[in-house]
mmCIF file with all atom_site columns, C-alpha atoms in Angstrom:
data_model
loop_
_atom_site.group_PDB
_atom_site.id
_atom_site.type_symbol
_atom_site.label_atom_id
_atom_site.label_alt_id
_atom_site.label_comp_id
_atom_site.label_asym_id
_atom_site.label_entity_id
_atom_site.label_seq_id
_atom_site.pdbx_PDB_ins_code
_atom_site.Cartn_x
_atom_site.Cartn_y
_atom_site.Cartn_z
_atom_site.occupancy
_atom_site.B_iso_or_equiv
_atom_site.pdbx_formal_charge
_atom_site.auth_seq_id
_atom_site.auth_comp_id
_atom_site.auth_asym_id
_atom_site.auth_atom_id
_atom_site.pdbx_PDB_model_num
ATOM 1   C CA . MET C 1 1   ? 10.453  -9.475  7.518   1.00 0.00 ? 3   MET C CA 1
ATOM 2   C CA . ASP C 1 2   ? 8.102   -10.323 10.485  1.00 0.00 ? 4   ASP C CA 1
ATOM 3   C CA . ASP C 1 3   ? 4.541   -8.968  10.484  1.00 0.00 ? 5   ASP C CA 1
ATOM 4   C CA . ASP C 1 4   ? 5.357   -5.847  12.931  1.00 0.00 ? 6   ASP C CA 1
ATOM 5   C CA . ARG C 1 5   ? 7.940   -4.529  10.024  1.00 0.00 ? 7   ARG C CA 1
ATOM 6   C CA . ILE C 1 6   ? 5.265   -5.138  6.823   1.00 0.00 ? 8   ILE C CA 1
ATOM 7   C CA . TRP C 1 7   ? 2.346   -3.141  8.674   1.00 0.00 ? 9   TRP C CA 1
ATOM 8   C CA . THR C 1 8   ? 4.830   -0.325  9.885   1.00 0.00 ? 10  THR C CA 1
ATOM 9   C CA . PHE C 1 9   ? 6.430   -0.657  6.014   1.00 0.00 ? 11  PHE C CA 1
ATOM 10  C CA . GLU C 1 10  ? 3.288   -0.148  4.580   1.00 0.00 ? 12  GLU C CA 1
ATOM 11  C CA . GLU C 1 11  ? 1.507   2.759   6.556   1.00 0.00 ? 13  GLU C CA 1
ATOM 12  C CA . GLU C 1 12  ? 4.937   4.654   5.537   1.00 0.00 ? 14  GLU C CA 1
ATOM 13  C CA . LEU C 1 13  ? 3.620   4.788   2.205   1.00 0.00 ? 15  LEU C CA 1
ATOM 14  C CA . TRP C 1 14  ? 0.333   6.279   3.441   1.00 0.00 ? 16  TRP C CA 1
ATOM 15  C CA . THR C 1 15  ? 2.034   8.362   5.253   1.00 0.00 ? 17  THR C CA 1
ATOM 16  C CA . GLY C 1 16  ? 5.637   9.086   4.126   1.00 0.00 ? 18  GLY C CA 1
ATOM 17  C CA . GLY C 1 17  ? 5.288   10.840  0.709   1.00 0.00 ? 19  GLY C CA 1
ATOM 18  C CA . LYS C 1 18  ? 6.947   11.129  -2.143  1.00 0.00 ? 20  LYS C CA 1
ATOM 19  C CA . ASP C 1 19  ? 9.950   9.937   -0.327  1.00 0.00 ? 21  ASP C CA 1
ATOM 20  C CA . ALA C 1 20  ? 8.692   6.754   1.147   1.00 0.00 ? 22  ALA C CA 1
ATOM 21  C CA . TYR C 1 21  ? 7.232   5.697   -2.919  1.00 0.00 ? 23  TYR C CA 1
ATOM 22  C CA . GLU C 1 22  ? 10.727  6.955   -4.042  1.00 0.00 ? 24  GLU C CA 1
ATOM 23  C CA . ARG C 1 23  ? 12.391  4.187   -1.741  1.00 0.00 ? 25  ARG C CA 1
ATOM 24  C CA . LYS C 1 24  ? 9.758   1.364   -1.327  1.00 0.00 ? 26  LYS C CA 1
ATOM 25  C CA . VAL C 1 25  ? 7.927   1.538   -4.438  1.00 0.00 ? 27  VAL C CA 1
ATOM 26  C CA . GLY C 1 26  ? 9.998   -1.073  -7.231  1.00 0.00 ? 28  GLY C CA 1
ATOM 27  C CA . SER C 1 27  ? 10.366  0.233   -10.987 1.00 0.00 ? 29  SER C CA 1
ATOM 28  C CA . GLU C 1 28  ? 8.829   -2.513  -12.040 1.00 0.00 ? 30  GLU C CA 1
ATOM 29  C CA . CYS C 1 29  ? 5.366   -1.981  -10.165 1.00 0.00 ? 31  CYS C CA 1
ATOM 30  C CA . LEU C 1 30  ? 1.801   -2.863  -11.481 1.00 0.00 ? 32  LEU C CA 1
ATOM 31  C CA . MET C 1 31  ? -0.170  -0.839  -9.059  1.00 0.00 ? 33  MET C CA 1
ATOM 32  C CA . ALA C 1 32  ? -5.019  -0.836  -9.909  1.00 0.00 ? 34  ALA C CA 1
ATOM 33  C CA . LEU C 1 33  ? -5.945  2.699   -8.468  1.00 0.00 ? 35  LEU C CA 1
ATOM 34  C CA . PRO C 1 34  ? -9.539  4.467   -8.011  1.00 0.00 ? 36  PRO C CA 1
ATOM 35  C CA . THR C 1 35  ? -7.696  7.498   -11.165 1.00 0.00 ? 37  THR C CA 1
ATOM 36  C CA . MET C 1 36  ? -7.100  7.607   -14.411 1.00 0.00 ? 38  MET C CA 1
ATOM 37  C CA . PRO C 1 37  ? -6.329  5.589   -16.142 1.00 0.00 ? 39  PRO C CA 1
ATOM 38  C CA . PHE C 1 38  ? -6.342  2.805   -13.453 1.00 0.00 ? 40  PHE C CA 1
ATOM 39  C CA . VAL C 1 39  ? -3.598  0.605   -14.517 1.00 0.00 ? 41  VAL C CA 1
ATOM 40  C CA . PHE C 1 40  ? -0.130  1.931   -13.829 1.00 0.00 ? 42  PHE C CA 1
ATOM 41  C CA . ASP C 1 41  ? 3.201   0.114   -14.556 1.00 0.00 ? 43  ASP C CA 1
ATOM 42  C CA . GLY C 1 42  ? 6.778   1.205   -14.291 1.00 0.00 ? 44  GLY C CA 1
ATOM 43  C CA . ARG C 1 43  ? 7.784   4.785   -13.529 1.00 0.00 ? 45  ARG C CA 1
ATOM 44  C CA . ALA C 1 44  ? 3.994   5.754   -13.761 1.00 0.00 ? 46  ALA C CA 1
ATOM 45  C CA . ALA C 1 45  ? 3.008   3.894   -10.833 1.00 0.00 ? 47  ALA C CA 1
ATOM 46  C CA . LYS C 1 46  ? 5.742   5.930   -9.071  1.00 0.00 ? 48  LYS C CA 1
ATOM 47  C CA . ASN C 1 47  ? 4.251   9.256   -10.374 1.00 0.00 ? 49  ASN C CA 1
ATOM 48  C CA . ALA C 1 48  ? 0.576   8.553   -9.890  1.00 0.00 ? 50  ALA C CA 1
ATOM 49  C CA . VAL C 1 49  ? 1.361   7.971   -6.131  1.00 0.00 ? 51  VAL C CA 1
ATOM 50  C CA . GLU C 1 50  ? 3.670   10.737  -6.038  1.00 0.00 ? 52  GLU C CA 1
ATOM 51  C CA . ASP C 1 51  ? 1.301   12.870  -7.323  1.00 0.00 ? 53  ASP C CA 1
ATOM 52  C CA . THR C 1 52  ? -0.490  12.258  -4.592  1.00 0.00 ? 54  THR C CA 1
ATOM 53  C CA . PRO C 1 53  ? -0.833  14.453  -1.244  1.00 0.00 ? 55  PRO C CA 1
ATOM 54  C CA . SER C 1 54  ? 0.002   11.674  1.963   1.00 0.00 ? 56  SER C CA 1
ATOM 55  C CA . TRP C 1 55  ? -1.496  10.526  4.303   1.00 0.00 ? 57  TRP C CA 1
ATOM 56  C CA . GLU C 1 56  ? -2.021  12.005  7.793   1.00 0.00 ? 58  GLU C CA 1
ATOM 57  C CA . ASN C 1 57  ? -3.416  8.901   9.592   1.00 0.00 ? 59  ASN C CA 1
ATOM 58  C CA . VAL C 1 58  ? -3.836  5.363   8.608   1.00 0.00 ? 60  VAL C CA 1
ATOM 59  C CA . SER C 1 59  ? -5.050  2.846   10.568  1.00 0.00 ? 61  SER C CA 1
ATOM 60  C CA . PHE C 1 60  ? -5.706  -0.462  9.243   1.00 0.00 ? 62  PHE C CA 1
ATOM 61  C CA . GLU C 1 61  ? -8.426  -3.407  9.817   1.00 0.00 ? 63  GLU C CA 1
ATOM 62  C CA . ASP C 1 62  ? -8.993  -7.633  8.578   1.00 0.00 ? 64  ASP C CA 1
ATOM 63  C CA . LYS C 1 63  ? -5.255  -7.276  7.684   1.00 0.00 ? 65  LYS C CA 1
ATOM 64  C CA . SER C 1 64  ? -3.810  -10.653 6.258   1.00 0.00 ? 66  SER C CA 1
ATOM 65  C CA . VAL C 1 65  ? 0.232   -11.447 5.805   1.00 0.00 ? 67  VAL C CA 1
ATOM 66  C CA . GLU C 1 66  ? 1.141   -14.398 2.945   1.00 0.00 ? 68  GLU C CA 1
ATOM 67  C CA . ARG C 1 67  ? 4.638   -15.260 2.249   1.00 0.00 ? 69  ARG C CA 1
ATOM 68  C CA . PRO C 1 68  ? 3.825   -17.692 -0.540  1.00 0.00 ? 70  PRO C CA 1
ATOM 69  C CA . GLN C 1 69  ? 7.804   -18.308 -1.487  1.00 0.00 ? 71  GLN C CA 1
ATOM 70  C CA . GLU C 1 70  ? 10.894  -16.851 0.267   1.00 0.00 ? 72  GLU C CA 1
ATOM 71  C CA . GLY C 1 71  ? 11.616  -13.155 -0.766  1.00 0.00 ? 73  GLY C CA 1
ATOM 72  C CA . LEU C 1 72  ? 8.072   -12.931 -1.142  1.00 0.00 ? 74  LEU C CA 1
ATOM 73  C CA . ILE C 1 73  ? 5.245   -11.439 0.448   1.00 0.00 ? 75  ILE C CA 1
ATOM 74  C CA . VAL C 1 74  ? 1.621   -10.577 0.005   1.00 0.00 ? 76  VAL C CA 1
ATOM 75  C CA . ILE C 1 75  ? -0.969  -8.743  2.009   1.00 0.00 ? 77  ILE C CA 1
ATOM 76  C CA . ALA C 1 76  ? -4.636  -7.923  1.947   1.00 0.00 ? 78  ALA C CA 1
ATOM 77  C CA . TYR C 1 77  ? -6.572  -5.352  4.543   1.00 0.00 ? 79  TYR C CA 1
ATOM 78  C CA . ARG C 1 78  ? -8.860  -2.139  4.155   1.00 0.00 ? 80  ARG C CA 1
ATOM 79  C CA . ALA C 1 79  ? -7.565  1.288   4.680   1.00 0.00 ? 81  ALA C CA 1
ATOM 80  C CA . ARG C 1 80  ? -8.810  4.026   6.933   1.00 0.00 ? 82  ARG C CA 1
ATOM 81  C CA . ALA C 1 81  ? -7.544  6.863   6.193   1.00 0.00 ? 83  ALA C CA 1
ATOM 82  C CA . SER C 1 82  ? -7.574  10.806  6.838   1.00 0.00 ? 84  SER C CA 1
ATOM 83  C CA . ARG C 1 83  ? -6.167  14.309  6.295   1.00 0.00 ? 85  ARG C CA 1
ATOM 84  C CA . GLY C 1 84  ? -8.021  17.144  7.504   1.00 0.00 ? 86  GLY C CA 1
ATOM 85  C CA . GLU C 1 85  ? -11.628 16.843  7.174   1.00 0.00 ? 87  GLU C CA 1
ATOM 86  C CA . GLU C 1 86  ? -10.743 13.852  3.955   1.00 0.00 ? 88  GLU C CA 1
ATOM 87  C CA . THR C 1 87  ? -11.718 10.666  4.810   1.00 0.00 ? 89  THR C CA 1
ATOM 88  C CA . TYR C 1 88  ? -10.788 7.612   2.456   1.00 0.00 ? 90  TYR C CA 1
ATOM 89  C CA . HIS C 1 89  ? -11.381 3.627   2.664   1.00 0.00 ? 91  HIS C CA 1
ATOM 90  C CA . ALA C 1 90  ? -9.908  1.597   0.791   1.00 0.00 ? 92  ALA C CA 1
ATOM 91  C CA . VAL C 1 91  ? -9.873  -2.547  0.290   1.00 0.00 ? 93  VAL C CA 1
ATOM 92  C CA . CYS C 1 92  ? -5.706  -2.926  -0.169  1.00 0.00 ? 94  CYS C CA 1
ATOM 93  C CA . THR C 1 93  ? -3.220  -5.381  -1.476  1.00 0.00 ? 95  THR C CA 1
ATOM 94  C CA . SER C 1 94  ? 0.271   -5.343  -1.942  1.00 0.00 ? 96  SER C CA 1
ATOM 95  C CA . THR C 1 95  ? 2.906   -7.625  -3.268  1.00 0.00 ? 97  THR C CA 1
ATOM 96  C CA . LEU C 1 96  ? 6.769   -7.553  -1.678  1.00 0.00 ? 98  LEU C CA 1
ATOM 97  C CA . THR C 1 97  ? 9.436   -8.848  -3.036  1.00 0.00 ? 99  THR C CA 1
ATOM 98  C CA . ARG C 1 98  ? 12.359  -9.012  -1.340  1.00 0.00 ? 100 ARG C CA 1
ATOM 99  C CA . ILE C 1 99  ? 15.864  -7.203  -3.395  1.00 0.00 ? 101 ILE C CA 1
ATOM 100 C CA . GLU C 1 100 ? 18.895  -7.105  -0.748  1.00 0.00 ? 102 GLU C CA 1
ATOM 101 C CA . HIS C 1 101 ? 19.009  -8.977  2.633   1.00 0.00 ? 103 HIS C CA 1
ATOM 102 C CA . GLU C 1 102 ? 15.899  -6.355  4.307   1.00 0.00 ? 104 GLU C CA 1
ATOM 103 C CA . GLU C 1 103 ? 15.642  -4.499  1.394   1.00 0.00 ? 105 GLU C CA 1
ATOM 104 C CA . TRP C 1 104 ? 12.214  -4.726  0.409   1.00 0.00 ? 106 TRP C CA 1
ATOM 105 C CA . LYS C 1 105 ? 10.060  -3.077  -2.406  1.00 0.00 ? 107 LYS C CA 1
ATOM 106 C CA . VAL C 1 106 ? 6.368   -2.589  -3.398  1.00 0.00 ? 108 VAL C CA 1
ATOM 107 C CA . VAL C 1 107 ? 6.328   -4.788  -6.916  1.00 0.00 ? 109 VAL C CA 1
ATOM 108 C CA . GLN C 1 108 ? 1.899   -5.223  -6.913  1.00 0.00 ? 110 GLN C CA 1
ATOM 109 C CA . HIS C 1 109 ? -0.768  -2.506  -5.369  1.00 0.00 ? 111 HIS C CA 1
ATOM 110 C CA . GLN C 1 110 ? -3.922  -2.646  -5.820  1.00 0.00 ? 112 GLN C CA 1
ATOM 111 C CA . GLN C 1 111 ? -6.977  0.158   -3.985  1.00 0.00 ? 113 GLN C CA 1
ATOM 112 C CA . THR C 1 112 ? -10.474 -0.521  -3.945  1.00 0.00 ? 114 THR C CA 1
ATOM 113 C CA . PRO C 1 113 ? -12.495 2.758   -2.592  1.00 0.00 ? 115 PRO C CA 1
ATOM 114 C CA . PHE C 1 114 ? -15.441 0.850   0.159   1.00 0.00 ? 116 PHE C CA 1
ATOM 115 C CA . ASP C 1 115 ? -18.426 3.090   0.935   1.00 0.00 ? 117 ASP C CA 1
ATOM 116 C CA . THR C 1 116 ? -18.419 2.652   5.218   1.00 0.00 ? 118 THR C CA 1
ATOM 117 C CA . ASN C 1 117 ? -22.223 2.277   5.169   1.00 0.00 ? 119 ASN C CA 1
ATOM 118 C CA . VAL C 1 118 ? -22.330 -0.313  3.703   1.00 0.00 ? 120 VAL C CA 1
ATOM 119 C CA . ALA C 1 119 ? -23.948 -3.147  6.032   1.00 0.00 ? 121 ALA C CA 1
ATOM 120 C CA . SER C 1 120 ? -21.725 -6.418  6.131   1.00 0.00 ? 122 SER C CA 1
ATOM 121 C CA . PRO C 1 121 ? -22.939 -9.485  4.863   1.00 0.00 ? 123 PRO C CA 1
ATOM 122 C CA . ASP C 1 122 ? -24.520 -12.102 8.181   1.00 0.00 ? 124 ASP C CA 1
#
């Protein structure tokens, strides 16, 4: 999967809602999210994100992609998402694994919310 496709894949998870999660999140996914109980596995991971309203817009900054082995992609980024007047900023990682030719699933996702008013180190 090339980098453009990776970021399109990830964007759809933020904006695509329940259908996107069902297609793209693996059944053995682990997630660390900023909501109780914080660590989710398997079906609980899918349920956690399916019950969250999708975002209208999302942009990614500080994007990084690593391919530690064939069929495995690890990404890290800062997300800026919005829906209506609500905004959300987080530092995230996702790990994707290839299930079969051109079929990829998320097997790990983590979000850490951050305050955009924090000064960056000089």
